[in-house]
PDB file of N, CA, C and O in Angstrom:
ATOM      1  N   UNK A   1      24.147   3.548   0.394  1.00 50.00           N
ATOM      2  CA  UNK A   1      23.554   2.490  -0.387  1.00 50.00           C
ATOM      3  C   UNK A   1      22.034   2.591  -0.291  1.00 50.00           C
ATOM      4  O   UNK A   1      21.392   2.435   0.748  1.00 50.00           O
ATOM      5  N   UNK A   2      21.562   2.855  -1.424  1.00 56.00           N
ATOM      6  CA  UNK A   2      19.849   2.295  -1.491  1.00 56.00           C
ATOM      7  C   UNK A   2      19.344   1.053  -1.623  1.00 56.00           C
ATOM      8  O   UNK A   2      19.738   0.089  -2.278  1.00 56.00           O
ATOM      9  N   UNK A   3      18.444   1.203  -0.931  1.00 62.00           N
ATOM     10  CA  UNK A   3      17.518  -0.414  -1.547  1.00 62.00           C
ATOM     11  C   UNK A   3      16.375  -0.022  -2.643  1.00 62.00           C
ATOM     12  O   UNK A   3      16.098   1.119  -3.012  1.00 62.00           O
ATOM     13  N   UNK A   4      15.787  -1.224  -3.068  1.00 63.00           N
ATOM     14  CA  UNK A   4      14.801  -1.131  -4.277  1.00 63.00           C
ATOM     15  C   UNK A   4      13.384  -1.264  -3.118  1.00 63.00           C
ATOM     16  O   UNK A   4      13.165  -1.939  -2.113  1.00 63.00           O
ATOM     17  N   UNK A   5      12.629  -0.231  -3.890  1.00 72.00           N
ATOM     18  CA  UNK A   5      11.424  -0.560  -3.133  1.00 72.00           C
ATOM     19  C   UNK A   5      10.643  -1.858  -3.216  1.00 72.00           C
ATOM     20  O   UNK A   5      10.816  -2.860  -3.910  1.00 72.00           O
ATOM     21  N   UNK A   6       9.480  -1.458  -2.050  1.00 84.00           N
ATOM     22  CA  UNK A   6       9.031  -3.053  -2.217  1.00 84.00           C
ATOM     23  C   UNK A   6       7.768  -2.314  -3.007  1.00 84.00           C
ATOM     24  O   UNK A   6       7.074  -1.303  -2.907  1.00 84.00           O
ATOM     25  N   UNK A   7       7.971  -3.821  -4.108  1.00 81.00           N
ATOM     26  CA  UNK A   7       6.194  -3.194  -4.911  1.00 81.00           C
ATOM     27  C   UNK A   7       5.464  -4.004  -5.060  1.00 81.00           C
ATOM     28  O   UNK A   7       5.852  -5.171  -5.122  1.00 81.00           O
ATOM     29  N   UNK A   8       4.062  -3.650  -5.176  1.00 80.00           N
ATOM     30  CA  UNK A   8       3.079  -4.687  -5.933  1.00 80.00           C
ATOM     31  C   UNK A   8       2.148  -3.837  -6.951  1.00 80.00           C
ATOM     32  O   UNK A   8       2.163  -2.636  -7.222  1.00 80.00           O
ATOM     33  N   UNK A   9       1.298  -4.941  -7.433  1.00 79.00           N
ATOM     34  CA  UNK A   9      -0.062  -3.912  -8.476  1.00 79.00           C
ATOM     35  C   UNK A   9      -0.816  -5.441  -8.429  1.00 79.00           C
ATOM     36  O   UNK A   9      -0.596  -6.652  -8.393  1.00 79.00           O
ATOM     37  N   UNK A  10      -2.149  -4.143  -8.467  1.00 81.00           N
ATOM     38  CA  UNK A  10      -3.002  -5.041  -8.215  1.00 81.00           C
ATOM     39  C   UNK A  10      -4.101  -4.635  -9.174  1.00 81.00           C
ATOM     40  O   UNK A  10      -4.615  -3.517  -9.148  1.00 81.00           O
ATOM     41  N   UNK A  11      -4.432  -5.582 -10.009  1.00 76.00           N
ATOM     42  CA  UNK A  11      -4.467  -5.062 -11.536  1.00 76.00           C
ATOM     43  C   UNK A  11      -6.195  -4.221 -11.670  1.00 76.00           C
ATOM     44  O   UNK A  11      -6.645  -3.695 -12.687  1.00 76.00           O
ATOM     45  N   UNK A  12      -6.779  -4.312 -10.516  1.00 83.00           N
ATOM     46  CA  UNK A  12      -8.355  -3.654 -10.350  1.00 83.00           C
ATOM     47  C   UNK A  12      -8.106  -2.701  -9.613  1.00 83.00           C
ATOM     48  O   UNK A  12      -9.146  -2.063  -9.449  1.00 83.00           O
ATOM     49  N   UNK A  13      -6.978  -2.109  -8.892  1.00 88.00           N
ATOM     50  CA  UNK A  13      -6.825  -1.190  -8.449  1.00 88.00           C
ATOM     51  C   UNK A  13      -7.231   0.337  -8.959  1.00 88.00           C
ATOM     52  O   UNK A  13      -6.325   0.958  -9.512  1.00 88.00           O
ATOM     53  N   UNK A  14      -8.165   0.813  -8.857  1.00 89.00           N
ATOM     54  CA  UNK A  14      -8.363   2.024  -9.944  1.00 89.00           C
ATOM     55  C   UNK A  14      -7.749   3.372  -9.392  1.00 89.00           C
ATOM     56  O   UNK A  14      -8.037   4.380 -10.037  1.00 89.00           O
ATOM     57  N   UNK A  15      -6.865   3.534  -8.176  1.00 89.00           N
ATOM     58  CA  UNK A  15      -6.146   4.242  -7.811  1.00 89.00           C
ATOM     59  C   UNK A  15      -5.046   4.146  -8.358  1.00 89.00           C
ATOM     60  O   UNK A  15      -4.317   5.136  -8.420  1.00 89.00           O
ATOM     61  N   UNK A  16      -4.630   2.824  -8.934  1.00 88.00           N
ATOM     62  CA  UNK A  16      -3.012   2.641  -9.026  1.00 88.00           C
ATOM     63  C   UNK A  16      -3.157   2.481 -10.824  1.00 88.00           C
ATOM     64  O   UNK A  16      -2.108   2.519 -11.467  1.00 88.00           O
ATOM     65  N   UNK A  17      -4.381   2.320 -11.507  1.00 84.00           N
ATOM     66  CA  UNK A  17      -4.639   2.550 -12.966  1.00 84.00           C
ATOM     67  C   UNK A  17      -3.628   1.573 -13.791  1.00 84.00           C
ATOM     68  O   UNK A  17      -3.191   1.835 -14.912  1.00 84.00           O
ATOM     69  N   UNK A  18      -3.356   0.485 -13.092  1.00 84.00           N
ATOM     70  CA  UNK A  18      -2.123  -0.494 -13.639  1.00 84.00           C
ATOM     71  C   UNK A  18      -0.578   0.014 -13.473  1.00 84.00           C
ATOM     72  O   UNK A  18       0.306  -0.201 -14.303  1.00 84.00           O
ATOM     73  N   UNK A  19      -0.444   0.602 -12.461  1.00 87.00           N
ATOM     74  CA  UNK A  19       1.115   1.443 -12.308  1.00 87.00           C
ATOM     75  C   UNK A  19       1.506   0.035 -11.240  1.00 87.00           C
ATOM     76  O   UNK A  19       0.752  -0.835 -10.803  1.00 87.00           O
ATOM     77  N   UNK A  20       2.906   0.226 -11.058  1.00 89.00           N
ATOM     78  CA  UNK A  20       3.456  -0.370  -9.823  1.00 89.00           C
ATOM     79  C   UNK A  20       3.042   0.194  -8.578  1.00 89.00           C
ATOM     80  O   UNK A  20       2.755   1.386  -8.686  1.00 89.00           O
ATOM     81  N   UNK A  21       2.924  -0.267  -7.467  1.00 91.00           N
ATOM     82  CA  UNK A  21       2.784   0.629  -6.345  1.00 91.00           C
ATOM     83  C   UNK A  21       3.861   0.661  -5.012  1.00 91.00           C
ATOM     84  O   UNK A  21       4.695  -0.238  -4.900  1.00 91.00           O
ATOM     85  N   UNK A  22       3.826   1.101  -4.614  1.00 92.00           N
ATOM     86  CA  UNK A  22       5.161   1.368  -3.339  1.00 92.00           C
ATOM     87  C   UNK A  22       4.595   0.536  -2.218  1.00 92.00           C
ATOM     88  O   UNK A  22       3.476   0.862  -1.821  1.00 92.00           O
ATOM     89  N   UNK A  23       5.162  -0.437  -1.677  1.00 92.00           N
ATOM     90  CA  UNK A  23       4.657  -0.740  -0.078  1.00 92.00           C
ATOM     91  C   UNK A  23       5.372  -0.081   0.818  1.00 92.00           C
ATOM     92  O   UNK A  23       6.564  -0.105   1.125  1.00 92.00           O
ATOM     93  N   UNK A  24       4.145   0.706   1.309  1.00 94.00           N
ATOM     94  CA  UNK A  24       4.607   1.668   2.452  1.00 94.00           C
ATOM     95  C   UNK A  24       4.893   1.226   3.694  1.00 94.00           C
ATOM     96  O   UNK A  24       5.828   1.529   4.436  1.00 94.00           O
ATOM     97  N   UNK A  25       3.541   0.102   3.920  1.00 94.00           N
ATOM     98  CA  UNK A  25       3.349  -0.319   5.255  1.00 94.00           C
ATOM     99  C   UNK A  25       2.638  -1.984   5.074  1.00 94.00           C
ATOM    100  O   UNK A  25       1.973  -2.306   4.090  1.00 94.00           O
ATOM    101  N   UNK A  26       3.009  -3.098   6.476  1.00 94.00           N
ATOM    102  CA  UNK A  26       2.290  -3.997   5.781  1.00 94.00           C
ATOM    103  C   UNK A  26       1.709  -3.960   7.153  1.00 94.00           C
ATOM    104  O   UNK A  26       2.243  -3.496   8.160  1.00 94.00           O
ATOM    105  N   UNK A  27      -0.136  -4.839   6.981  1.00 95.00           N
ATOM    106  CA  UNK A  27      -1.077  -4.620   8.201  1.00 95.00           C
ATOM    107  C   UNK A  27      -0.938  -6.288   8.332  1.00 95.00           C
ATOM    108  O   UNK A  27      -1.077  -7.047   7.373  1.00 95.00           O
ATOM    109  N   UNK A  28      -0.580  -6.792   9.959  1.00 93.00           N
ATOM    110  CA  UNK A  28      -0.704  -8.453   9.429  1.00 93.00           C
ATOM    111  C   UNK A  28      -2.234  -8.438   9.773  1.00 93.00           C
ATOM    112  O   UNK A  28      -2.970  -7.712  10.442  1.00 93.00           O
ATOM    113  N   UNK A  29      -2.418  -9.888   8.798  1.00 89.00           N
ATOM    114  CA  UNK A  29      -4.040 -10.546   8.750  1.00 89.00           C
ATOM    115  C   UNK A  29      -4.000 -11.299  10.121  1.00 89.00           C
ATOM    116  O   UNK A  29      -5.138 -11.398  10.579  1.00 89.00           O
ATOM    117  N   UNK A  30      -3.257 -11.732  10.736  1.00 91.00           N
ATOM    118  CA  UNK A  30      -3.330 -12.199  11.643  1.00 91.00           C
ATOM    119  C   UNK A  30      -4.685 -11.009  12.799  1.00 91.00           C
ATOM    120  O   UNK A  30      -5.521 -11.343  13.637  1.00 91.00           O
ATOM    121  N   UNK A  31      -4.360  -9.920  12.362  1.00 84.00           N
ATOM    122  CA  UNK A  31      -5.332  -8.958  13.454  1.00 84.00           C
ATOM    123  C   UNK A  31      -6.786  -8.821  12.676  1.00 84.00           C
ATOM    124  O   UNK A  31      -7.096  -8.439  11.547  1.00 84.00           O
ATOM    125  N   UNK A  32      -7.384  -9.220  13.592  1.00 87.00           N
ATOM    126  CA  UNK A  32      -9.270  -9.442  12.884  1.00 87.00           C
ATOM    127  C   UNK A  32      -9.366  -7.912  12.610  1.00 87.00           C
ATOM    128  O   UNK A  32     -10.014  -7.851  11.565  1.00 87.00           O
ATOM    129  N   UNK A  33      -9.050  -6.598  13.015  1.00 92.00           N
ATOM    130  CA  UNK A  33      -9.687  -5.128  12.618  1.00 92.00           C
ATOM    131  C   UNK A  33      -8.662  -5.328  11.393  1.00 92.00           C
ATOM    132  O   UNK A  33      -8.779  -4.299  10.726  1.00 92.00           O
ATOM    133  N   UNK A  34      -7.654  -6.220  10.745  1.00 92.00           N
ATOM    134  CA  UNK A  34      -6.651  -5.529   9.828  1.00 92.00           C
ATOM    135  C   UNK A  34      -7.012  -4.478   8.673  1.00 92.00           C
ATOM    136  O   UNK A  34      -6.166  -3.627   8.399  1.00 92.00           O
ATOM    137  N   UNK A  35      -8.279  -4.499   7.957  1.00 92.00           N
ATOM    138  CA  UNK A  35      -8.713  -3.481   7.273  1.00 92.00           C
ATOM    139  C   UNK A  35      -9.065  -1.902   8.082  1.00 92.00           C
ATOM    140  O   UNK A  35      -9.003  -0.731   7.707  1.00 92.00           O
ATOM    141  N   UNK A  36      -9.429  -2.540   9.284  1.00 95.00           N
ATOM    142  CA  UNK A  36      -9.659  -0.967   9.539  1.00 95.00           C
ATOM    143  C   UNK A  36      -8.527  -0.035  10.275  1.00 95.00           C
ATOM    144  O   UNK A  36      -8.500   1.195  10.314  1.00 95.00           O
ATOM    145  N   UNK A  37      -7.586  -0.983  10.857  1.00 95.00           N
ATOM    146  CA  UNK A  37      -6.290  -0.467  11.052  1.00 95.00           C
ATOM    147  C   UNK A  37      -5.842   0.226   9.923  1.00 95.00           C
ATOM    148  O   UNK A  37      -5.683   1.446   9.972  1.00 95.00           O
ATOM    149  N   UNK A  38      -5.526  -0.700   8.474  1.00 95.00           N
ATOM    150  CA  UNK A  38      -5.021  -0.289   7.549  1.00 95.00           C
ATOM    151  C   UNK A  38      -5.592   1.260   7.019  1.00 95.00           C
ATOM    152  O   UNK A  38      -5.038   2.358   6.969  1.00 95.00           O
ATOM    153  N   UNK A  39      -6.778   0.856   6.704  1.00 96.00           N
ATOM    154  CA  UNK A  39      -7.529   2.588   5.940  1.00 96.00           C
ATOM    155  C   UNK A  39      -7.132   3.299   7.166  1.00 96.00           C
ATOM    156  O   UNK A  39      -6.597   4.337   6.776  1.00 96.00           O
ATOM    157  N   UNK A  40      -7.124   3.264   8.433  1.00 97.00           N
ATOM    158  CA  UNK A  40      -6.546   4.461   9.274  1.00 97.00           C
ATOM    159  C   UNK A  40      -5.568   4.901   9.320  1.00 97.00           C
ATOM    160  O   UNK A  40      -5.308   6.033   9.726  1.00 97.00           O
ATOM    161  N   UNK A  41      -4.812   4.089   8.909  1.00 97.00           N
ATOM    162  CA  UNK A  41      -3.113   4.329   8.975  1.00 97.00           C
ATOM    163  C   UNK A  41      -2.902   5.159   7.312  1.00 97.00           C
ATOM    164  O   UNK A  41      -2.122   6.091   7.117  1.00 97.00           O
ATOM    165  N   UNK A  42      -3.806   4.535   6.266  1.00 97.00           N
ATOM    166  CA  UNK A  42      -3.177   5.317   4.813  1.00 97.00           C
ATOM    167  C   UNK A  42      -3.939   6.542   4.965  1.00 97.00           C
ATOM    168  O   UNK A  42      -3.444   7.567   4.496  1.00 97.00           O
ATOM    169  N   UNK A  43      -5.258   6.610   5.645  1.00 97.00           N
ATOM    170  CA  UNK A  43      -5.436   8.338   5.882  1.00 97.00           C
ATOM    171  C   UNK A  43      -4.117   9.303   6.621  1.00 97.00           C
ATOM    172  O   UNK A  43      -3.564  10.332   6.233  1.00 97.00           O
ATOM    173  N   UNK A  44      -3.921   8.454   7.840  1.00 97.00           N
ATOM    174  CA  UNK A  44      -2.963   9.157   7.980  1.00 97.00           C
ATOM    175  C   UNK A  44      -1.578   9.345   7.503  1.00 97.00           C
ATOM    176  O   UNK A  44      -0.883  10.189   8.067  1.00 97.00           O
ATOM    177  N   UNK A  45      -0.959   8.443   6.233  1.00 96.00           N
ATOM    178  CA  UNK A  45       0.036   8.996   5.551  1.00 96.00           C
ATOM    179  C   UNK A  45      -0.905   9.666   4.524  1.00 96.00           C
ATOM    180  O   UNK A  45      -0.149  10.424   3.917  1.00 96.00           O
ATOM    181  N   UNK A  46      -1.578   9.739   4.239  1.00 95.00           N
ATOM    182  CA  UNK A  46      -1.995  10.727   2.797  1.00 95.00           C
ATOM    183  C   UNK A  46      -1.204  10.533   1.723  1.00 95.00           C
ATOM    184  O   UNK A  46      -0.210   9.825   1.563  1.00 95.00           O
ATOM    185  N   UNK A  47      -2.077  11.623   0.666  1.00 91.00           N
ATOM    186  CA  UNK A  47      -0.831  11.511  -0.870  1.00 91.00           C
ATOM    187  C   UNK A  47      -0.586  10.622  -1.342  1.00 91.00           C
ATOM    188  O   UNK A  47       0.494  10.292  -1.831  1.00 91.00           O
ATOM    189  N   UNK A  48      -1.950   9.827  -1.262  1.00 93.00           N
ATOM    190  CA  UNK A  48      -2.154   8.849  -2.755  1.00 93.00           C
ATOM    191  C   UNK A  48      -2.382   7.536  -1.858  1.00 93.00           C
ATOM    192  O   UNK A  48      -3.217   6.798  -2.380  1.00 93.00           O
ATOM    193  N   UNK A  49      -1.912   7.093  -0.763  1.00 95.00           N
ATOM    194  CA  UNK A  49      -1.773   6.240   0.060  1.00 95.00           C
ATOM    195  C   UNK A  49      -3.526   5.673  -0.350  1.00 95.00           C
ATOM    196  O   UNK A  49      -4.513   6.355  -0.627  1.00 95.00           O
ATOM    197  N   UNK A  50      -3.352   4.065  -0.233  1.00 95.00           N
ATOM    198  CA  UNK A  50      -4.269   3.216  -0.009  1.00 95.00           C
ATOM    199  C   UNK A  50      -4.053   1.996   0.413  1.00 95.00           C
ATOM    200  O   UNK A  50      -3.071   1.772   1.120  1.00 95.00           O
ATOM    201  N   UNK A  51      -4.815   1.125   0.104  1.00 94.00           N
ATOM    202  CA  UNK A  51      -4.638  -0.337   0.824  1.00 94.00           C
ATOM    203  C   UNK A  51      -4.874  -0.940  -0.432  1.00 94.00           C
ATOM    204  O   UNK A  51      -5.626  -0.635  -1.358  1.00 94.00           O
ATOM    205  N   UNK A  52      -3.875  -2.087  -0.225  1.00 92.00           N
ATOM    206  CA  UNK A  52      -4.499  -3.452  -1.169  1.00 92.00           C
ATOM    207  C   UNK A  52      -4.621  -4.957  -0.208  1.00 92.00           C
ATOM    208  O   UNK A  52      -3.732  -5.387   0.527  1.00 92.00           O
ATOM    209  N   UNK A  53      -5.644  -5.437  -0.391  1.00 89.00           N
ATOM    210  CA  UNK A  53      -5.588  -7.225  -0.040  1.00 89.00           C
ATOM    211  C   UNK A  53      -4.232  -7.823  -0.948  1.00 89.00           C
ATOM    212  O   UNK A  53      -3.874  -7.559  -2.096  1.00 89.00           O
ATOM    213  N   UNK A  54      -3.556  -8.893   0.259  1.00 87.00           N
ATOM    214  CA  UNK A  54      -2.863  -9.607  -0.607  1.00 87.00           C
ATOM    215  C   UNK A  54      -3.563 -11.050  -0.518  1.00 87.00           C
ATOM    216  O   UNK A  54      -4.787 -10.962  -0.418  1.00 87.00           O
ATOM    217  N   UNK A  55      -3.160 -12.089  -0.530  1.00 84.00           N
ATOM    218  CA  UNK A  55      -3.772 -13.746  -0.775  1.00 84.00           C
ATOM    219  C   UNK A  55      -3.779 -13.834   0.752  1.00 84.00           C
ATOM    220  O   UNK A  55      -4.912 -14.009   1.201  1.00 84.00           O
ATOM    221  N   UNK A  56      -2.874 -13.764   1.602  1.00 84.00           N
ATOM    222  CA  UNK A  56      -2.468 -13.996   2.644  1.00 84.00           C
ATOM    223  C   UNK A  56      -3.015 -13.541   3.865  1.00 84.00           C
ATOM    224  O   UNK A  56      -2.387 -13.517   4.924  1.00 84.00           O
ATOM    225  N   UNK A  57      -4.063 -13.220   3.730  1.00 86.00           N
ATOM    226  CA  UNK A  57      -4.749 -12.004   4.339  1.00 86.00           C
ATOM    227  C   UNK A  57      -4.131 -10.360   5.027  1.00 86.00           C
ATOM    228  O   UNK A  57      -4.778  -9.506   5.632  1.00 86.00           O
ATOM    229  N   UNK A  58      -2.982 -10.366   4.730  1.00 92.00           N
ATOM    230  CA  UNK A  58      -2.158  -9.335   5.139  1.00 92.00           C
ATOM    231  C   UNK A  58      -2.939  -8.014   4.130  1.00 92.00           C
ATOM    232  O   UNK A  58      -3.596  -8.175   3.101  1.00 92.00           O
ATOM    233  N   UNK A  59      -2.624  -6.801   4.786  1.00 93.00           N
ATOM    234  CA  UNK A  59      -2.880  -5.422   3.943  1.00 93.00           C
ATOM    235  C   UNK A  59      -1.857  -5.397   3.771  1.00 93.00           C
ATOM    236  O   UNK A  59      -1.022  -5.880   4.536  1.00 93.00           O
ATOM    237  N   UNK A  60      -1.549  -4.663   2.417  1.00 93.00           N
ATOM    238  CA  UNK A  60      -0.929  -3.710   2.232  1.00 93.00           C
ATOM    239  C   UNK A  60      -0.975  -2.384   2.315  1.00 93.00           C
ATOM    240  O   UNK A  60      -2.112  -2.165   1.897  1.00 93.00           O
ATOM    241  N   UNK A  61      -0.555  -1.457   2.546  1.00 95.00           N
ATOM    242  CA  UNK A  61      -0.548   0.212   2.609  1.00 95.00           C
ATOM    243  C   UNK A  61       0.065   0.866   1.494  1.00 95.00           C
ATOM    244  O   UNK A  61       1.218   1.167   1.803  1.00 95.00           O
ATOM    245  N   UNK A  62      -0.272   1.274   0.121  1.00 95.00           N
ATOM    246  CA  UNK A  62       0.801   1.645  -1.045  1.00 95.00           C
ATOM    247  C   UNK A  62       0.470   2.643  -1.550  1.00 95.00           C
ATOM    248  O   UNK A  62      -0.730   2.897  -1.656  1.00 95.00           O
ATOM    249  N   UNK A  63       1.495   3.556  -2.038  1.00 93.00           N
ATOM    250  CA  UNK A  63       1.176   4.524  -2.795  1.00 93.00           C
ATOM    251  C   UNK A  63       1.723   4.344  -4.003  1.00 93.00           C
ATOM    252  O   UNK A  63       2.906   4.008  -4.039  1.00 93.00           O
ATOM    253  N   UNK A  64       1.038   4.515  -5.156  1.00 90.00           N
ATOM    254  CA  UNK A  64       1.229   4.163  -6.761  1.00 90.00           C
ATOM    255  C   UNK A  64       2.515   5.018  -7.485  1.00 90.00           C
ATOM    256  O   UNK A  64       2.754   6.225  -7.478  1.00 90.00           O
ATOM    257  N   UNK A  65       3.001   4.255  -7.906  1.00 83.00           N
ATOM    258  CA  UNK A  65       4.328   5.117  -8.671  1.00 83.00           C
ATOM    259  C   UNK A  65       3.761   6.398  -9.754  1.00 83.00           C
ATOM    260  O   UNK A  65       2.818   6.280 -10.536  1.00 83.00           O
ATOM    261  N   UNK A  66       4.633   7.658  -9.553  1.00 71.00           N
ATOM    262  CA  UNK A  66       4.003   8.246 -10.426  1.00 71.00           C
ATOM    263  C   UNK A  66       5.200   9.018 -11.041  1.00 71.00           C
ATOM    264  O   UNK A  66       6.219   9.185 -10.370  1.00 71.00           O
ATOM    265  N   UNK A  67       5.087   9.519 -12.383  1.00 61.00           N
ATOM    266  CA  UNK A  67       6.542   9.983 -12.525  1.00 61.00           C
ATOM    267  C   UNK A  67       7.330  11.004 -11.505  1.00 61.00           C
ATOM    268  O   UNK A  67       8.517  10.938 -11.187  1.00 61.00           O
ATOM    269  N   UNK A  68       6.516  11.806 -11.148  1.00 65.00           N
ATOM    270  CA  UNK A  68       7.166  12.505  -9.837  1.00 65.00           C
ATOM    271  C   UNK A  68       7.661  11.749  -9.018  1.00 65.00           C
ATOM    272  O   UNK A  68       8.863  11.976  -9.157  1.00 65.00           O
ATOM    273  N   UNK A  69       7.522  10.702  -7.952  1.00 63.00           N
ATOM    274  CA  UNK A  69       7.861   9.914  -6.896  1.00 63.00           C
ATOM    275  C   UNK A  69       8.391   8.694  -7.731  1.00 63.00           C
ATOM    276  O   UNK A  69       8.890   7.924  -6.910  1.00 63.00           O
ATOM    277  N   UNK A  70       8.490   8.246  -8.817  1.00 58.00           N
ATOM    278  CA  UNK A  70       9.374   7.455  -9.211  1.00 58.00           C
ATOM    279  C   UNK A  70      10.798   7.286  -9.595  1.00 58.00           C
ATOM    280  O   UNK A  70      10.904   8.027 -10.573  1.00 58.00           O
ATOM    281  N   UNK A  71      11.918   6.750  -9.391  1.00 54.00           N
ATOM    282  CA  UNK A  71      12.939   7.001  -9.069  1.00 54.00           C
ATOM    283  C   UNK A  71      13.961   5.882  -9.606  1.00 54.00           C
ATOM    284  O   UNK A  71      15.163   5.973  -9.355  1.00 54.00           O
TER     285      UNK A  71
END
């Protein structure tokens, strides 16, 4: 059995160019470095990987749907 990924878009994203994006990873806001945790962690997945702010102060970690990796 599969599950559906988790997605968001975040419509100024100019990595994600208005695509859906994949949540890879979530950073909680609760941690004051959470941005710099996050950009360390999407360098180290690579391959499109970035961060988005959500409202909540949480990161996200996502990589943008692309027809190759979309499914």
């Amino acid at each position: 059995m599969t599950t559906a990924h988790r997605t968001t878009r975040a419509a100024g994203c100019r990595e994600c160019a208005g695509r859906d994006a994949e949540i890879l990873e979530v950073v909680s806001g609760s941690r004051l470095d959470n941005n710099l945790i996050a950009d360390n962690r999407a360098r180290e997945i690579g391959d499109g990987a970035h961060t988005h702010a959500v409202l909540n102060t949480d990161i996200h970690i996502v990589r943008a749907f692309t027809p190759e990796n979309a499914s």
